[in-house]
mmCIF file of C-alpha atoms in Angstrom:
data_model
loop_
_atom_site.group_PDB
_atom_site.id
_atom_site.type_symbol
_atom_site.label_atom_id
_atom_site.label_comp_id
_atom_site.label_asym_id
_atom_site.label_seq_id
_atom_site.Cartn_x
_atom_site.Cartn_y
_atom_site.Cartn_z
ATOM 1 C CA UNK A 1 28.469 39.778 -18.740
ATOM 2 C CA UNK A 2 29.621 36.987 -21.380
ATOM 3 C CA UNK A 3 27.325 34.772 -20.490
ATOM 4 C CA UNK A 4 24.603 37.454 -20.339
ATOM 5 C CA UNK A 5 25.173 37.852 -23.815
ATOM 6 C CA UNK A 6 25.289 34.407 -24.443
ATOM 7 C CA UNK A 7 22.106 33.644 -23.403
ATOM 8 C CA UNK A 8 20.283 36.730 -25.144
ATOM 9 C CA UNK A 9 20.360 35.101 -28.713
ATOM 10 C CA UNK A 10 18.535 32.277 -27.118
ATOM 11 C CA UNK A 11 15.589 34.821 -26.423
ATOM 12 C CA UNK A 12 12.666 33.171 -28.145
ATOM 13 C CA UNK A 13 14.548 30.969 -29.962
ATOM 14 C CA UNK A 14 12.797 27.764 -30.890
ATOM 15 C CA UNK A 15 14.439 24.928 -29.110
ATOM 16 C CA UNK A 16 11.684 21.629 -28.685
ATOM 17 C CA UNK A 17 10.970 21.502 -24.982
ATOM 18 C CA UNK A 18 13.080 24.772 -23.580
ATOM 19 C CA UNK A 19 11.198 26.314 -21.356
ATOM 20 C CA UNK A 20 12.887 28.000 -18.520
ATOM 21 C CA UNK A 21 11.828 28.251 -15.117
ATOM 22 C CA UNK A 22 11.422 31.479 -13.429
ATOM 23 C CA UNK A 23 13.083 32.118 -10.814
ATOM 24 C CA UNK A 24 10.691 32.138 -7.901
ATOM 25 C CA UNK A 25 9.400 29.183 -8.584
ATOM 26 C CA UNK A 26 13.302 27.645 -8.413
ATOM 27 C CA UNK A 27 13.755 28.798 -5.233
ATOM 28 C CA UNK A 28 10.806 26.603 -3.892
ATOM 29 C CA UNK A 29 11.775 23.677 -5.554
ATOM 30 C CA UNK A 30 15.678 23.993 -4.441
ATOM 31 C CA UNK A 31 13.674 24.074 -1.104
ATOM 32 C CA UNK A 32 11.845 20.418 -2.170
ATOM 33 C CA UNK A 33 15.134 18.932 -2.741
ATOM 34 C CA UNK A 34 16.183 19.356 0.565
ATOM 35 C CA UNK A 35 20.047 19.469 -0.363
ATOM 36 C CA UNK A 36 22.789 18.143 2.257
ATOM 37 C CA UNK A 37 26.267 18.926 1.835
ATOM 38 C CA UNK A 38 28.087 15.982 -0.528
ATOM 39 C CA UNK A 39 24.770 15.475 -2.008
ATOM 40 C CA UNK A 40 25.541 14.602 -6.015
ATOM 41 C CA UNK A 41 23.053 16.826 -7.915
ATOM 42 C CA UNK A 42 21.637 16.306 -11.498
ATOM 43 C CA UNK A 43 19.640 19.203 -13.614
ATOM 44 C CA UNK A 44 18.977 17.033 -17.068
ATOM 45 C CA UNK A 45 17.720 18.863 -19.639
ATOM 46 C CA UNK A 46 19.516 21.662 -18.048
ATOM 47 C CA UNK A 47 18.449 24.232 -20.863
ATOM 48 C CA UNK A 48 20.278 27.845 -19.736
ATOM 49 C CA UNK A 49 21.352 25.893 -16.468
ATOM 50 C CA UNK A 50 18.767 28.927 -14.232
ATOM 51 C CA UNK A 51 18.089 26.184 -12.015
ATOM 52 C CA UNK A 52 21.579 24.912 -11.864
ATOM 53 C CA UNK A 53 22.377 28.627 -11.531
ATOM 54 C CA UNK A 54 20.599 28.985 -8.025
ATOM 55 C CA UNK A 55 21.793 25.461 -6.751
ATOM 56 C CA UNK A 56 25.917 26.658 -7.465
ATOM 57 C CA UNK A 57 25.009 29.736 -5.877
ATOM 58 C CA UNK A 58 23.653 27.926 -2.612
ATOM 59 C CA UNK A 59 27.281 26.588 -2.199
ATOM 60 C CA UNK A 60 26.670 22.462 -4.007
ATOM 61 C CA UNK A 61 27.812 21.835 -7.542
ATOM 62 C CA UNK A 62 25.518 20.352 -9.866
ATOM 63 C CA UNK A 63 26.136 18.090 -12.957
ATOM 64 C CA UNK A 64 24.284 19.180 -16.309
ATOM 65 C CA UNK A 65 22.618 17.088 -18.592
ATOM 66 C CA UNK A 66 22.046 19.435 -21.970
ATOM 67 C CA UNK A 67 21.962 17.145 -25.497
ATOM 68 C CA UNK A 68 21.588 20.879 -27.162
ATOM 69 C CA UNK A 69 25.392 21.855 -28.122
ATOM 70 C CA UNK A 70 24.968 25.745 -28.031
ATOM 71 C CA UNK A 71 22.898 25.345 -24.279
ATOM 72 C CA UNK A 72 25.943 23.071 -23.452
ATOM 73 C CA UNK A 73 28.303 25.466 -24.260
ATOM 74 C CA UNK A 74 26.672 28.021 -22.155
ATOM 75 C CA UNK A 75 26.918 25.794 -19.428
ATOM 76 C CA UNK A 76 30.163 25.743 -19.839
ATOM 77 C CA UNK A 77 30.860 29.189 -19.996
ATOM 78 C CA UNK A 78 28.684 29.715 -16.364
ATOM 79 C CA UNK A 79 31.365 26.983 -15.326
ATOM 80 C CA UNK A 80 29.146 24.074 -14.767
ATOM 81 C CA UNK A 81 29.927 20.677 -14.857
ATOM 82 C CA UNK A 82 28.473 19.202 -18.165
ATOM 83 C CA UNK A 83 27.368 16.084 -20.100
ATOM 84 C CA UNK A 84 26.230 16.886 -23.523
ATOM 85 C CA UNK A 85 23.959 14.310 -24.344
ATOM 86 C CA UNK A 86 20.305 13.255 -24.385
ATOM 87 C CA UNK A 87 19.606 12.833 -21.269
ATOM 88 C CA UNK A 88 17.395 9.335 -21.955
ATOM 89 C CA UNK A 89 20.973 7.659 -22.806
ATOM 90 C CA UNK A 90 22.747 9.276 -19.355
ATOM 91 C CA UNK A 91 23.782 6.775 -16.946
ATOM 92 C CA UNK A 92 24.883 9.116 -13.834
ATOM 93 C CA UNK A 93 24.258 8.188 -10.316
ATOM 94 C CA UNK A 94 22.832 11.067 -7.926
ATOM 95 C CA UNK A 95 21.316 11.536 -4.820
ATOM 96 C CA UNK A 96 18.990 14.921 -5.953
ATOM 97 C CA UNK A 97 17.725 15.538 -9.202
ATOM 98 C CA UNK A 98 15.979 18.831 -10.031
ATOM 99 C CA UNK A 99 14.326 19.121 -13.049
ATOM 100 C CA UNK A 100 12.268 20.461 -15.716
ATOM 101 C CA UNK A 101 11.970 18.498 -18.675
ATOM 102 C CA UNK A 102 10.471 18.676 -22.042
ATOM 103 C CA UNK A 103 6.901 18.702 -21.822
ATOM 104 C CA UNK A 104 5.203 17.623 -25.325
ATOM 105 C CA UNK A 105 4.121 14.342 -25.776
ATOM 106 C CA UNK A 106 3.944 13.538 -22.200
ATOM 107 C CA UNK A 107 7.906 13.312 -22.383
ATOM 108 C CA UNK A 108 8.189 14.416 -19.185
ATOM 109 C CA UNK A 109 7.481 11.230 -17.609
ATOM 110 C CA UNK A 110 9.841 9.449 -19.466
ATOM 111 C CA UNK A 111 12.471 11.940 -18.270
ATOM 112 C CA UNK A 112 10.955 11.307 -14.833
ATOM 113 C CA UNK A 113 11.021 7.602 -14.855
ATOM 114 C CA UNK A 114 14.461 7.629 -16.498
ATOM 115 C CA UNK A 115 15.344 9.918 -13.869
ATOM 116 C CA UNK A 116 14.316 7.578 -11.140
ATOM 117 C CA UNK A 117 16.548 4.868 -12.571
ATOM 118 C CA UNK A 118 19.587 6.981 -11.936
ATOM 119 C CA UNK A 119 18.458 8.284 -8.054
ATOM 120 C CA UNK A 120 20.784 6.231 -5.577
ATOM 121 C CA UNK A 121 18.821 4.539 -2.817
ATOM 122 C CA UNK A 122 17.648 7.575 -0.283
ATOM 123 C CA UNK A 123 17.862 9.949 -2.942
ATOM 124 C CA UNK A 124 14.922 12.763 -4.192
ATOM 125 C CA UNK A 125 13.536 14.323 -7.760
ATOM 126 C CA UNK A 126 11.850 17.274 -7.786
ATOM 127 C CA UNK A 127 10.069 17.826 -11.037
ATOM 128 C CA UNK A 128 8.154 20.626 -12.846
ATOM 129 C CA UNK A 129 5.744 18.902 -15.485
ATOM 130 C CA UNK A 130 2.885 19.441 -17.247
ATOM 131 C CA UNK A 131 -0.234 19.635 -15.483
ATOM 132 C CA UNK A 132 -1.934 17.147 -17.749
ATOM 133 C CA UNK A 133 -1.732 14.508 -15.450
ATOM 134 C CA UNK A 134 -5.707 13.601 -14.727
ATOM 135 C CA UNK A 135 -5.759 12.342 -17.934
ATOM 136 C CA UNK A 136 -7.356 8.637 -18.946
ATOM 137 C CA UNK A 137 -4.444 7.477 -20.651
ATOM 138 C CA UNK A 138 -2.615 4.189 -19.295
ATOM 139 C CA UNK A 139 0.528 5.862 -19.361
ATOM 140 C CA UNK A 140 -0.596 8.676 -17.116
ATOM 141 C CA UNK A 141 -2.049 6.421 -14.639
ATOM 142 C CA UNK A 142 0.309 4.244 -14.532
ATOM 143 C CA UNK A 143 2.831 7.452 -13.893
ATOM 144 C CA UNK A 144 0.441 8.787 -11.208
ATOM 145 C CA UNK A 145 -0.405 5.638 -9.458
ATOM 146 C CA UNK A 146 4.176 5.606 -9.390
ATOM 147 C CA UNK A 147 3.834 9.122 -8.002
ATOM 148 C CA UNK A 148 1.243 7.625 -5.424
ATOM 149 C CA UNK A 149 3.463 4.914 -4.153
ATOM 150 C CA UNK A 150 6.573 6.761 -3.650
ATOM 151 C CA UNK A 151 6.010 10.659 -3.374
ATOM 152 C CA UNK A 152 3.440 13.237 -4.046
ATOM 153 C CA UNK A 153 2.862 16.160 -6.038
ATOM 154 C CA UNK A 154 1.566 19.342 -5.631
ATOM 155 C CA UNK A 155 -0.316 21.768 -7.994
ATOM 156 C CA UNK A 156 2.024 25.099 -9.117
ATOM 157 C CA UNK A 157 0.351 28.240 -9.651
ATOM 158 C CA UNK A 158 -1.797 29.284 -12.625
ATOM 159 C CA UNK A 159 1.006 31.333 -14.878
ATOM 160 C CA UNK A 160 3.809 30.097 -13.326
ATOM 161 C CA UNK A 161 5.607 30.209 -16.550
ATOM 162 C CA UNK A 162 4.491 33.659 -17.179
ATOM 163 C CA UNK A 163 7.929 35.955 -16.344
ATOM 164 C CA UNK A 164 10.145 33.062 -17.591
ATOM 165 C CA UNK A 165 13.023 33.877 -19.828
ATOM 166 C CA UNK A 166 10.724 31.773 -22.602
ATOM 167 C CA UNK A 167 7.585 32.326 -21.110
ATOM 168 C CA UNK A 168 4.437 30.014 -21.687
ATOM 169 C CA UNK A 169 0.906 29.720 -20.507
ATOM 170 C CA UNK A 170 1.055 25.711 -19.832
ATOM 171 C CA UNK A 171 -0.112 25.062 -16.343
ATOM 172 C CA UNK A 172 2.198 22.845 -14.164
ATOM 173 C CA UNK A 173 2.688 20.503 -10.932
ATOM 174 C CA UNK A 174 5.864 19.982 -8.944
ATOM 175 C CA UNK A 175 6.275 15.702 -8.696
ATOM 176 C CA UNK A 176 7.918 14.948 -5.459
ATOM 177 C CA UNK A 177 9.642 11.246 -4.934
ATOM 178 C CA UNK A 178 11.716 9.667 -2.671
ATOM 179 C CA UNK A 179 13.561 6.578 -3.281
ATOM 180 C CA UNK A 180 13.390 3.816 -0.856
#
């Protein structure tokens, strides 16, 4: 009930990049992962920790990566494991990573590539990003042709985002990748 409560004063609060995702569409990318017992997992940006939520409740614990204090500290309360800090500065290792990062100013491929940086060898990301990714920009083709060479993504429904806790209308695209 605490942490109900908790996470009510967050109700359209105006955090940069907090978006949460609803819960259907968590359970299909907990699928993605493809989680093994042992398995270190990593939500960065871990916002309200929903995703995190549904991972602990499968049975695995999962390390949070909030640089928001108040988020952190419901984290906390939900009893996660967690690192309050920007998650561009972590330096954890992991074998999964499920996340859902800020989307504005195409951050969400930095948080992808920095993401990749801390995967161990055999390890997988799943990702919910924007759906701008057919743009002409180098840094989106350079991001897609990465997404080419070691995974693959996959269009998410139109209004995905609609019955999240902070709903929003931005389309999206799960990124899949594998690390050699």
């Amino acid at each position: 009930l605490k942490t109900k409560e908790l996470e009510r004063k967050y109700i359209g609060a105006k955090i940069p990049g907090f978006f949460s995702i609803p819960e259907e569409l968590t359970e299909k990318k907990i699928q993605l992962l493809g989680i093994e017992d042992g398995d270190k997992i990593c939500e960065p940006s871990a916002g309200l920790g929903h995703m995190a939520d549904m991972v602990k409740a499968a049975g695995h614990s999962v390390v949070c990566v909030e640089i928001h204090t108040g988020l952190a500290e419901v984290l906390r309360q939900k009893a996660h494991e967690v690192i309050n800090e920007d998650f561009l500065t972590h330096t954890g290792q992991y074998y999964k990573i499920l996340m859902n990062p800020p989307f504005e100013n195409l951050q969400d491929i930095d948080h992808v590539n920095h993401a990749w940086e801390l995967l161990k060898p055999g390890g997988r990301i799943v990702a919910i990003m924007a759906g701008n990714k057919s743009r002409e920009t180098a840094k989106v083709k350079d991001f897609m042709q990465f997404v080419d060479q070691y995974g693959t993504w996959e269009e998410n429904p139109t209004g995905s985002f609609a019955s999240a806790f902070r709903p929003t209308g931005v389309n999206t695209i799960t990124v899949i990748l594998d690390k050699p």
